[in-house]
Structures are given as C-alpha cells and as structure tokens.
mmCIF file of C-alpha atoms in Angstrom:
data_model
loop_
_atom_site.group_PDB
_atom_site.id
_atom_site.type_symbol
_atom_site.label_atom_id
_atom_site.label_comp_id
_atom_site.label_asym_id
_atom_site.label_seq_id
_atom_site.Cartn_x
_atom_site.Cartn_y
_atom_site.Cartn_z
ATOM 1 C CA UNK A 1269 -26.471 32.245 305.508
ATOM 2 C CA UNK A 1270 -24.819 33.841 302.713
ATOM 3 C CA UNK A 1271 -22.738 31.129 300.036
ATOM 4 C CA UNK A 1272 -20.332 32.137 297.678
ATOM 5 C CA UNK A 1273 -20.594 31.609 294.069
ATOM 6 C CA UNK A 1274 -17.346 30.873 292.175
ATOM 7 C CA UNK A 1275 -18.449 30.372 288.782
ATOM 8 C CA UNK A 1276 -20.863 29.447 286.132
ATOM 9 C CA UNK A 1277 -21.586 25.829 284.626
ATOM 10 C CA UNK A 1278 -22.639 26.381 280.771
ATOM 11 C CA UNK A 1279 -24.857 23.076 279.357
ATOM 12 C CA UNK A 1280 -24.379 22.759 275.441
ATOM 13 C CA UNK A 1281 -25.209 20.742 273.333
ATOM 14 C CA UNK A 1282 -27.953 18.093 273.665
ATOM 15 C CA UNK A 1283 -27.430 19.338 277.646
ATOM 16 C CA UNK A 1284 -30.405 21.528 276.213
ATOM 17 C CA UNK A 1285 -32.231 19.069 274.184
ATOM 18 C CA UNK A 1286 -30.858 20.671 271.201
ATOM 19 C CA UNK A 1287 -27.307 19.973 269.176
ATOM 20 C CA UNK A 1288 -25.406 23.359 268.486
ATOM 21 C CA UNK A 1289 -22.405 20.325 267.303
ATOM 22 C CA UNK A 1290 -21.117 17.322 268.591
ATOM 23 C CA UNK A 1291 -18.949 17.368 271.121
ATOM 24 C CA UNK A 1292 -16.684 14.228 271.811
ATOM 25 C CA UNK A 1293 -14.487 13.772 274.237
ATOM 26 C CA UNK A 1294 -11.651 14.713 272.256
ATOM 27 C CA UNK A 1295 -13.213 18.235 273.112
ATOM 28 C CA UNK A 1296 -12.127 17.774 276.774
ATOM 29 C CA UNK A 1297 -9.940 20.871 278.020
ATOM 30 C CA UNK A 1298 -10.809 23.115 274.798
ATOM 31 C CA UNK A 1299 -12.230 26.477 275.198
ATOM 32 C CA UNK A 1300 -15.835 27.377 273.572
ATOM 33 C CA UNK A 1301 -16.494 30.792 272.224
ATOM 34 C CA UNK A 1302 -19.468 33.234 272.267
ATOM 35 C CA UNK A 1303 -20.277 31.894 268.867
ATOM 36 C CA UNK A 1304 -20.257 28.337 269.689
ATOM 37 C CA UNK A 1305 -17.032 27.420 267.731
ATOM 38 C CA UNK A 1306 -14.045 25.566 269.494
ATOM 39 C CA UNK A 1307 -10.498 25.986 269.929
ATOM 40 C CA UNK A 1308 -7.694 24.372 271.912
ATOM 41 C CA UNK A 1309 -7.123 27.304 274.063
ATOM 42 C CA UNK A 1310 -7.958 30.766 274.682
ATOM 43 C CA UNK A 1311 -5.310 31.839 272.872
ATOM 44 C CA UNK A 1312 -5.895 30.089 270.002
ATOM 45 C CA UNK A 1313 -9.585 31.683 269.854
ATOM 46 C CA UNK A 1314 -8.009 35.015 270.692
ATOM 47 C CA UNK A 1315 -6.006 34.693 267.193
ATOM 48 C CA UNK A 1316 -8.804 34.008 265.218
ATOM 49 C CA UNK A 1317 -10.508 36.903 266.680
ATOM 50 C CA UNK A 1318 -13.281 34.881 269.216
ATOM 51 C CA UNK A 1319 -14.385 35.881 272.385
ATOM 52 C CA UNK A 1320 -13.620 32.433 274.270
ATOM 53 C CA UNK A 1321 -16.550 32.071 277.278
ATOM 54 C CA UNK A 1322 -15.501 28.667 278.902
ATOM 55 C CA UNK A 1323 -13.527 25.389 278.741
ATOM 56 C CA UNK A 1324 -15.111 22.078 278.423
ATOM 57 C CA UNK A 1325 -14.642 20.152 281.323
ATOM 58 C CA UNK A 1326 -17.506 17.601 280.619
ATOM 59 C CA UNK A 1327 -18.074 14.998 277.658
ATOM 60 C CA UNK A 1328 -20.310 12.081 278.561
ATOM 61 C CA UNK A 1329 -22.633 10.877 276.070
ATOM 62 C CA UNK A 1330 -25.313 13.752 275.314
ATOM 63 C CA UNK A 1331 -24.244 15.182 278.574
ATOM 64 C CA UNK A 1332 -21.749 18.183 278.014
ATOM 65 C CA UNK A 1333 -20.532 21.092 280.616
ATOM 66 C CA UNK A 1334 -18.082 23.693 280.495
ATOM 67 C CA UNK A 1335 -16.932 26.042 283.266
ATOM 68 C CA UNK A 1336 -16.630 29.403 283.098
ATOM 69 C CA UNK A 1337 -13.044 31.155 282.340
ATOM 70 C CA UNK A 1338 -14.017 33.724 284.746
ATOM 71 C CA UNK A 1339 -15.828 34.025 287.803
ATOM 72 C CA UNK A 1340 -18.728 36.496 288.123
ATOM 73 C CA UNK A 1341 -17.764 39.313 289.673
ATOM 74 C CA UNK A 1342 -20.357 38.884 292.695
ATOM 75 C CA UNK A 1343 -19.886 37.394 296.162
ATOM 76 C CA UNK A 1344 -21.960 36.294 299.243
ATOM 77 C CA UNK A 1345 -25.056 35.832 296.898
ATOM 78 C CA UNK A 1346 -28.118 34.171 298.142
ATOM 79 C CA UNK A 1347 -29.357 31.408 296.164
ATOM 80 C CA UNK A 1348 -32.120 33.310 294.645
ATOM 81 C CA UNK A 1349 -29.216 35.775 293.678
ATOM 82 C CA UNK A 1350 -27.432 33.340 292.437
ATOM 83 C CA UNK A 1351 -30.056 32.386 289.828
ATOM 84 C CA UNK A 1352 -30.304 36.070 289.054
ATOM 85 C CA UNK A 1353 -26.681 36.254 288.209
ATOM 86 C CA UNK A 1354 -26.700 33.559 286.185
ATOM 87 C CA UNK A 1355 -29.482 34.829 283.944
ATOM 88 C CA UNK A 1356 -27.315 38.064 283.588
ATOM 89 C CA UNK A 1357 -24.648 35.862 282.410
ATOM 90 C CA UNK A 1358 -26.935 34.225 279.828
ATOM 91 C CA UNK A 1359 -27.662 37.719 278.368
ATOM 92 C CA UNK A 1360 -24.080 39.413 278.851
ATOM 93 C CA UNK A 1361 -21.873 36.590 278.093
ATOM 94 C CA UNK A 1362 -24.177 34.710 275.428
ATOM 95 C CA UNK A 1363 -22.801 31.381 273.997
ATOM 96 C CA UNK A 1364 -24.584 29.996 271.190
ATOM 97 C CA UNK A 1365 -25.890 26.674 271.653
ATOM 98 C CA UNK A 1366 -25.433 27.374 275.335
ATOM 99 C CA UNK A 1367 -27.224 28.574 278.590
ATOM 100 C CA UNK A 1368 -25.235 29.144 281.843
ATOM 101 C CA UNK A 1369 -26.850 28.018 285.037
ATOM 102 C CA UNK A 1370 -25.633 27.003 288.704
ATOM 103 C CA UNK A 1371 -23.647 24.144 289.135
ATOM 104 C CA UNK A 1372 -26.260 21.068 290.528
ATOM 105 C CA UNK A 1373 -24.047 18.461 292.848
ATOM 106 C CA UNK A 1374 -24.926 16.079 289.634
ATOM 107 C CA UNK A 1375 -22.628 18.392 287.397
ATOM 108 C CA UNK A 1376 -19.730 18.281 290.042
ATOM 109 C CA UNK A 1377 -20.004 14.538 290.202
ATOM 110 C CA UNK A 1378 -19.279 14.257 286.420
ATOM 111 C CA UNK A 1379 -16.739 17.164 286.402
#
C-alpha cells in the first residue's frame, strides 16, 4: 500500500549530536535558512537575502525540529522511497547544522 508523504522533519541542533546554535524556545514559529541563521519569518529572511528552508516547530531541551515550508513534490511513495526523497532533500535543500529525515511518531508527539 502506497502512503503519502507531506513533508520533511529537519533535526538541528544537538538533534544531531552536534550544536550549529542554541535554539530556545523563544525560536518557536521562526523560519531557519539554508545557512543555518534565523529569522522571524520568511519574509524577513527573504529581505536579508536567505533562502528560508523550514520553521521551527520544536524546542525541548536538546531536542529541536522544524518542518518543511514546502512539501516535496512526490506522492504515493513507498517507505523506502520515502527515505530516498529525503536524502535528495538533504543534498538539494541543504541546511547547515541540519539533516532532513521522515517524521518518526516520536517527532509528531512533541510537535
């Protein structure tokens, strides 16, 4: 049976065992952008001339997520697929400090 896939999850941060900055939860709802930096919206990163890759929808602790602004442009993946496209997202829409993988039902629980 085929699933779709909406979007991406991107772990930053010590997510990775590694700090590209601290995050607090005062980062909740801002946008991060290919190079790592963070702005209050899209917009805002648009201005200073970023490329703004997804909005932080997770701050716990050492634990950080953001979700993809856009979804990938595939549908009815498999799961094996699915992990496929989200390596192609790790090369194509590179964040620093960041690796995009498939949501886990652990990441939805803290979202």
């Amino acid at each position: 049976m085929k699933r779709r896939l909406m979007t991406m999850i991107l772990a930053v941060g010590a997510a990775l065992g590694a700090w590209a900055r601290t995050y607090t939860a005062a980062d909740f709802g801002k946008v991060v952008c290919a190079d790592g930096s963070v702005y209050a919206t899209a917009a805002d990163a648009s201005s200073a001339g970023k490329t703004a890759r997804a909005m932080i929808a997770c701050v716990d602790g050492n634990y950080v997520l953001a979700i993809a602004l856009a979804d990938t442009s595939a549908t009815g993946l498999l799961w094996n697929e699915a992990v496929e496209s989200a390596v192609t997202w790790t090369a194509d829409k590179a964040v620093a400090g960041g690796q995009w993988r498939l949501p886990s039902a652990d990441d939805f629980k803290r979202i």
